[in-house]
Short mmCIF file of C-alpha atoms in Angstrom, two decimals:
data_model
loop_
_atom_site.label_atom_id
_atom_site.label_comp_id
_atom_site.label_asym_id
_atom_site.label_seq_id
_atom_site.Cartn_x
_atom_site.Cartn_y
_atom_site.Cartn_z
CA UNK A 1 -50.18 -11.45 54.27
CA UNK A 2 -49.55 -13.64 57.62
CA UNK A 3 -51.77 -15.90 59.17
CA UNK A 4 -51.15 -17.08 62.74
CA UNK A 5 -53.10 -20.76 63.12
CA UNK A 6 -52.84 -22.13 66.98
CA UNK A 7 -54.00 -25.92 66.40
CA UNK A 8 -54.18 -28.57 69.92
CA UNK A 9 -54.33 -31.70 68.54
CA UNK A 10 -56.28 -34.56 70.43
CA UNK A 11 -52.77 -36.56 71.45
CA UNK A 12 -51.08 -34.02 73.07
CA UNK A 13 -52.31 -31.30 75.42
CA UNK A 14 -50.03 -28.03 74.56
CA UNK A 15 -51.46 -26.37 71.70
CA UNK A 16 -48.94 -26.21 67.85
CA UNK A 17 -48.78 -22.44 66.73
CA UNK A 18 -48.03 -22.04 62.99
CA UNK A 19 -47.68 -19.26 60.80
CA UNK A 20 -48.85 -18.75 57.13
CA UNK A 21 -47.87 -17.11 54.76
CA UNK A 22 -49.66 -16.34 51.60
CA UNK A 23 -47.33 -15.33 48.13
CA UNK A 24 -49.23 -13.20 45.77
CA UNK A 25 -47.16 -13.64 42.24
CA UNK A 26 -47.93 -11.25 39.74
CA UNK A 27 -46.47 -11.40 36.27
CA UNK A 28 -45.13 -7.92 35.11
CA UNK A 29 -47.29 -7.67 31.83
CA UNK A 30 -45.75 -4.12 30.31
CA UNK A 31 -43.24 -5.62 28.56
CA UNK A 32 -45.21 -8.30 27.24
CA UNK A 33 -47.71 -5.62 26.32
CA UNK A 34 -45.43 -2.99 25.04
CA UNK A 35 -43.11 -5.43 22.92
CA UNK A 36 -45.43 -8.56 21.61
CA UNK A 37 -49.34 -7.48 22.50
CA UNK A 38 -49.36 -3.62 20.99
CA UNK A 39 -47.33 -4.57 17.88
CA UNK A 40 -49.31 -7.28 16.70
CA UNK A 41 -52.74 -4.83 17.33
CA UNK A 42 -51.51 -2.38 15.31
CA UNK A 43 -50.55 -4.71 12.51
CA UNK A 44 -53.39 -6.40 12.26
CA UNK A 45 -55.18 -3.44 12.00
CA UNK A 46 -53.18 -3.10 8.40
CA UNK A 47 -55.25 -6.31 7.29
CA UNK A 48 -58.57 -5.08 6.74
CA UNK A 49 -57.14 -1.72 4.98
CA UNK A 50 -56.00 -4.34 2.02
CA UNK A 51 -59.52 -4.23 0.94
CA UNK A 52 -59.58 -0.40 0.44
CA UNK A 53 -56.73 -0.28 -1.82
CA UNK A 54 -57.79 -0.28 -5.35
CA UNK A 55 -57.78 -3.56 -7.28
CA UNK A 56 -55.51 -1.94 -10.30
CA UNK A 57 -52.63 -0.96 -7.66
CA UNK A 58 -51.55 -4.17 -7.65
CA UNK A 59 -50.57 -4.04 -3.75
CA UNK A 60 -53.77 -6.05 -2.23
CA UNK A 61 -51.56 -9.18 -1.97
CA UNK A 62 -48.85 -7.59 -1.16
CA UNK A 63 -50.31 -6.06 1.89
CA UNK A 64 -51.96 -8.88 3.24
CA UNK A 65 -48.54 -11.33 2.46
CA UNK A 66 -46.41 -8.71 4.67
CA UNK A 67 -48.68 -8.60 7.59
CA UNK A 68 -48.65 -12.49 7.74
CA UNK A 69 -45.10 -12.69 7.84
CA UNK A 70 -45.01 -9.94 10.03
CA UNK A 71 -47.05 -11.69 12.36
CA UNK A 72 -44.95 -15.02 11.75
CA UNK A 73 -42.13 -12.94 13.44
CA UNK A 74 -43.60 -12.08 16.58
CA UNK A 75 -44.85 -15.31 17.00
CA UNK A 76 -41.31 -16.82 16.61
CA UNK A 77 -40.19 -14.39 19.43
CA UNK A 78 -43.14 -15.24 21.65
CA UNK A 79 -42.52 -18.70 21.27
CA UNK A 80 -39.05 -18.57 21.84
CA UNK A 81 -40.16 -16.61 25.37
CA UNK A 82 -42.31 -19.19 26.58
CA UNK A 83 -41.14 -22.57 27.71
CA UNK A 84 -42.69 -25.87 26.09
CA UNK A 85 -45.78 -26.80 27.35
CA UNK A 86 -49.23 -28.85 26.84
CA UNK A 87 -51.76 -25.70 27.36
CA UNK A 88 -51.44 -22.56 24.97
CA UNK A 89 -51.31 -19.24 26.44
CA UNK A 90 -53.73 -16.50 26.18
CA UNK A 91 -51.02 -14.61 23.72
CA UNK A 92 -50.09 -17.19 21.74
CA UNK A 93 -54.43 -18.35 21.07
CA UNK A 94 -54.33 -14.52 20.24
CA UNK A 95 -51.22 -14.56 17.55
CA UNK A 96 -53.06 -17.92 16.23
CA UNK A 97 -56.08 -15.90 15.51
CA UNK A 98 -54.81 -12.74 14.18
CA UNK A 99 -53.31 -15.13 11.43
CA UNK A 100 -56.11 -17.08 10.61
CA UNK A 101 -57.87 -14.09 10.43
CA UNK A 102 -55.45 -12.21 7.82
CA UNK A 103 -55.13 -15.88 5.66
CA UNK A 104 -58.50 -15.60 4.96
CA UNK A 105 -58.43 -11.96 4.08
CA UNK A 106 -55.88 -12.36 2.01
CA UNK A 107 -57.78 -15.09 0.43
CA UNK A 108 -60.89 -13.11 -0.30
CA UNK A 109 -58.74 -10.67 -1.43
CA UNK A 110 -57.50 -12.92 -4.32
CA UNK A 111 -61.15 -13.77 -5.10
CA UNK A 112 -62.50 -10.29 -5.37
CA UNK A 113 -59.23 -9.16 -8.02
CA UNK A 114 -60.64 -12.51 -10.03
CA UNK A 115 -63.64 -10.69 -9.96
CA UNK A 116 -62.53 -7.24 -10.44
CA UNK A 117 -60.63 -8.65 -13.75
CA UNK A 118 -63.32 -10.37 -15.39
CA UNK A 119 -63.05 -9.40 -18.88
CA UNK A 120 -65.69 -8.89 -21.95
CA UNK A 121 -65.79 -12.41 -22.53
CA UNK A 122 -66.80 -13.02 -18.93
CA UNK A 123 -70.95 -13.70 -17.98
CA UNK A 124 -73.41 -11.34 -17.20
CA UNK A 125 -74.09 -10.70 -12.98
CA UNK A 126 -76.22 -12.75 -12.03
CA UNK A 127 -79.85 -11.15 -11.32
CA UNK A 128 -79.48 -12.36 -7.26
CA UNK A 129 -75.85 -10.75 -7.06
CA UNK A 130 -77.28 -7.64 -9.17
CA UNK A 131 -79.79 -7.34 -6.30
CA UNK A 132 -78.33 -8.43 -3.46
CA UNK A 133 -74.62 -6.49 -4.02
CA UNK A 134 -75.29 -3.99 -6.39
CA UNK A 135 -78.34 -2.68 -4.69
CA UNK A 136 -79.01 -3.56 -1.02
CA UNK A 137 -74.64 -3.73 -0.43
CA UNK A 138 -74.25 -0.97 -2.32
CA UNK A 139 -76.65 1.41 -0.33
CA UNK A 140 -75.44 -0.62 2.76
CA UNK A 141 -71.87 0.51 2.54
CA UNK A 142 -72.02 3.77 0.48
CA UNK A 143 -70.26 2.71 -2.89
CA UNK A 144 -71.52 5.05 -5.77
CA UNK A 145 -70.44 5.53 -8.78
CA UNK A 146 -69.44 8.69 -10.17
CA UNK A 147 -71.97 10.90 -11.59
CA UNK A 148 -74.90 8.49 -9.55
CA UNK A 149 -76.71 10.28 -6.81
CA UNK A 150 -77.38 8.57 -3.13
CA UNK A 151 -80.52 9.03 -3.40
CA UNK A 152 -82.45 8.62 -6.96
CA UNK A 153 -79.04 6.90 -9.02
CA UNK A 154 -81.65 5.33 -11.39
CA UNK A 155 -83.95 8.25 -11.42
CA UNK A 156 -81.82 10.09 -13.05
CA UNK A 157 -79.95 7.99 -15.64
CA UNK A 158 -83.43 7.27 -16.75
CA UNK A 159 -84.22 11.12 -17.56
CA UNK A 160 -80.99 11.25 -19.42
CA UNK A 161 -82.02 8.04 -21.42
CA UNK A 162 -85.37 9.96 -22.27
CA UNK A 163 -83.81 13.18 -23.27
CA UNK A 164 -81.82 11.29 -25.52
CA UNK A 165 -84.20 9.25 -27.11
CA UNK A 166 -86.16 12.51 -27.66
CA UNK A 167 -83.85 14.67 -29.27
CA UNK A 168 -82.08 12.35 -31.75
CA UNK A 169 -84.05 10.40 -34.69
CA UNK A 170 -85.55 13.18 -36.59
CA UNK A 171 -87.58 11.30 -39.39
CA UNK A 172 -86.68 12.41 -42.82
CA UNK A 173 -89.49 14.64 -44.84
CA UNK A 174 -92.05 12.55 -46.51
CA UNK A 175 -90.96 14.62 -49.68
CA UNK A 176 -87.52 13.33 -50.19
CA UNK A 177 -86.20 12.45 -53.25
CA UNK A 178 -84.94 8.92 -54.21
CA UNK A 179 -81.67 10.22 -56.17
CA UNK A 180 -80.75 13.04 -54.26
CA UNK A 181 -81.32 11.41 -50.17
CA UNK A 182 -78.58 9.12 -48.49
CA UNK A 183 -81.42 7.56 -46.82
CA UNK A 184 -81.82 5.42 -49.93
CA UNK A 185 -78.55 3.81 -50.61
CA UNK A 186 -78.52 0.24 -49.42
CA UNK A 187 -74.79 0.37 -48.88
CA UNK A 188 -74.24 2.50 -46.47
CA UNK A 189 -76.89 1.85 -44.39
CA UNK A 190 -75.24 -1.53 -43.94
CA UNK A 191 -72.09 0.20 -43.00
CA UNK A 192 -74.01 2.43 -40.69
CA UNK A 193 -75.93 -0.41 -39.13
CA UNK A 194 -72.28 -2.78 -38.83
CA UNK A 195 -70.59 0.45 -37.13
CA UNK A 196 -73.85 0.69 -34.98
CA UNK A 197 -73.52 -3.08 -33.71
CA UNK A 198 -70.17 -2.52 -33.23
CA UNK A 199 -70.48 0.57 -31.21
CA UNK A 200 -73.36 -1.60 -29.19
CA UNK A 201 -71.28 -4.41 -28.69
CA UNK A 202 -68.59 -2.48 -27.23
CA UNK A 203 -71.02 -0.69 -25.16
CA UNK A 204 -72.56 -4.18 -23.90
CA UNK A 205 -68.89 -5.16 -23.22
CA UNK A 206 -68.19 -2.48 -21.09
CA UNK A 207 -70.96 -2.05 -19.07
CA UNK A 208 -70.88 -6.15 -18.51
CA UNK A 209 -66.78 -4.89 -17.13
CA UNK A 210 -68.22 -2.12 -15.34
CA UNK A 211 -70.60 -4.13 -13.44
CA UNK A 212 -68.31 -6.68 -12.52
CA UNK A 213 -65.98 -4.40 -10.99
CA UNK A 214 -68.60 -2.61 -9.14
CA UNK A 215 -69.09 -5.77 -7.53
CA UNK A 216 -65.83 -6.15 -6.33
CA UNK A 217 -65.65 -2.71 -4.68
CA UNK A 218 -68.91 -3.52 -2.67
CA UNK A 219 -67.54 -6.80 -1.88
CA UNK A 220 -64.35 -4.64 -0.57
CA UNK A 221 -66.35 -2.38 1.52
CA UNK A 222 -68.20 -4.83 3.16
CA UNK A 223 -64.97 -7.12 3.88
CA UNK A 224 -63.19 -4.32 5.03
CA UNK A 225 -66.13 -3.03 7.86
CA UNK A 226 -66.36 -7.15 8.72
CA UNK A 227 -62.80 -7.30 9.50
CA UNK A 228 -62.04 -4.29 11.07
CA UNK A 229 -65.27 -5.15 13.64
CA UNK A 230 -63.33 -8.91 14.13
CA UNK A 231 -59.65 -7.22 14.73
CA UNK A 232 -61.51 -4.71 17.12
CA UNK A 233 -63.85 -7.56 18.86
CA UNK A 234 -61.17 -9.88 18.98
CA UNK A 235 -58.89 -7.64 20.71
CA UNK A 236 -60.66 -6.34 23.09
CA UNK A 237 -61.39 -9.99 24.25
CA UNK A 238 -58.03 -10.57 25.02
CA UNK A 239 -57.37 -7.66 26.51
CA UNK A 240 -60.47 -7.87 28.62
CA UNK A 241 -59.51 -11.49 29.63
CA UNK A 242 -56.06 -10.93 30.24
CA UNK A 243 -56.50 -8.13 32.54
#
């Protein structure tokens, strides 16, 4: 637009007409959008689904390595397109964050296979993790195991536990003989009682396994919902700003 400006100044009598001119400059942002802002969206959107994958694949790392160095790329080509300068655009603040954000995924995601992998040998849970992951994350997030129900899990292990204990253990007959009942050899109750510790042992073992890797599933979950909200939030801050 064009402004015509008539100014008389105080030294001279005839008035000074002047015309001005305002530029608008807009930057043409599709092909910044199309070719740097959409691609690096999309792949960061791959971050958070590194927590989903299961811990045995072997591909958690992977994942998360990739995107980073996919990321790397397109902030090589961004900073090749912009010229040197004190101040950091909006894009590049936004390629800063996406990385920072899928470091520290990948991070966690090296913590949770420690704990995933944690062997016999390895301690109990902790009663506070037992009730604040197992329980309140658990229900939070919708990780079950299989053959637990969503509502009543404990419920009904524990009316398994008492049909068991009620069926088995049949006391022998007050009549027995001595000679002719294996009751009364000393022997093989010891062997029965060493294959019974044994058979506990193992049993301790694995459910000590089994917890810890429950843990790292809930810890996956809840990651993965975090990150996902951040990629979203974050995202739709720069788009909101930049428009």
């Amino acid at each position: 637009p064009a402004t015509r400006n008539v100014i008389t100044y105080g030294c001279c009598s005839e008035p000074y007409p002047d015309v001005t001119y305002t530029l608008l400059l807009r930057r043409r942002a599709s092909f910044y959008i199309f070719n740097l802002l959409l691609p690096c969206i999309m792949v960061s959107f791959l971050a958070p689904l590194g927590f989903y994958l299961p811990a045995d694949s072997g591909e958690k790392v992977s994942l998360g390595v990739t995107v980073l160095l996919a990321l790397t790329v397109f902030q090589l080509l961004v900073a090749e397109s912009m010229p040197p300068s004190e101040s950091v655009p909006l894009i590049g603040k936004y390629y800063i964050a996406t990385m920072t954000m899928i470091t520290a995924s990948t991070t966690l995601t090296i913590f949770i296979m420690n704990v995933h992998h944690c062997g016999p040998g390895a301690r109990p849970v902790p009663p506070w993790a037992r009730r604040l992951i197992l329980h309140h994350m658990a229900r939070l997030c919708c990780v079950y195991e299989v053959g637990e129900s969503c509502k009543s899990p404990r419920r009904a292990l524990g009316r398994q536990a008492g049909r068991g204990e009620a069926g088995g253990g049949v006391p022998p007959e007050e009549g027995c003989p001595r000679d002719h009942c294996l009751c009364h050899h000393d022997d093989l109750l010891r062997n029965v009682d060493y294959i019974a510790g044994c058979f506990r042992r193992h049993r301790a073992n694995q459910r000590r396994t089994g917890e810890w890797k429950k843990v790292a599933k809930v810890m996956d979950r809840f990651f993965m919902w975090v990150f996902f909200l951040m990629v979203f939030l974050m995202s739709v801050l720069v788009l909101g700003k930049a428009a």
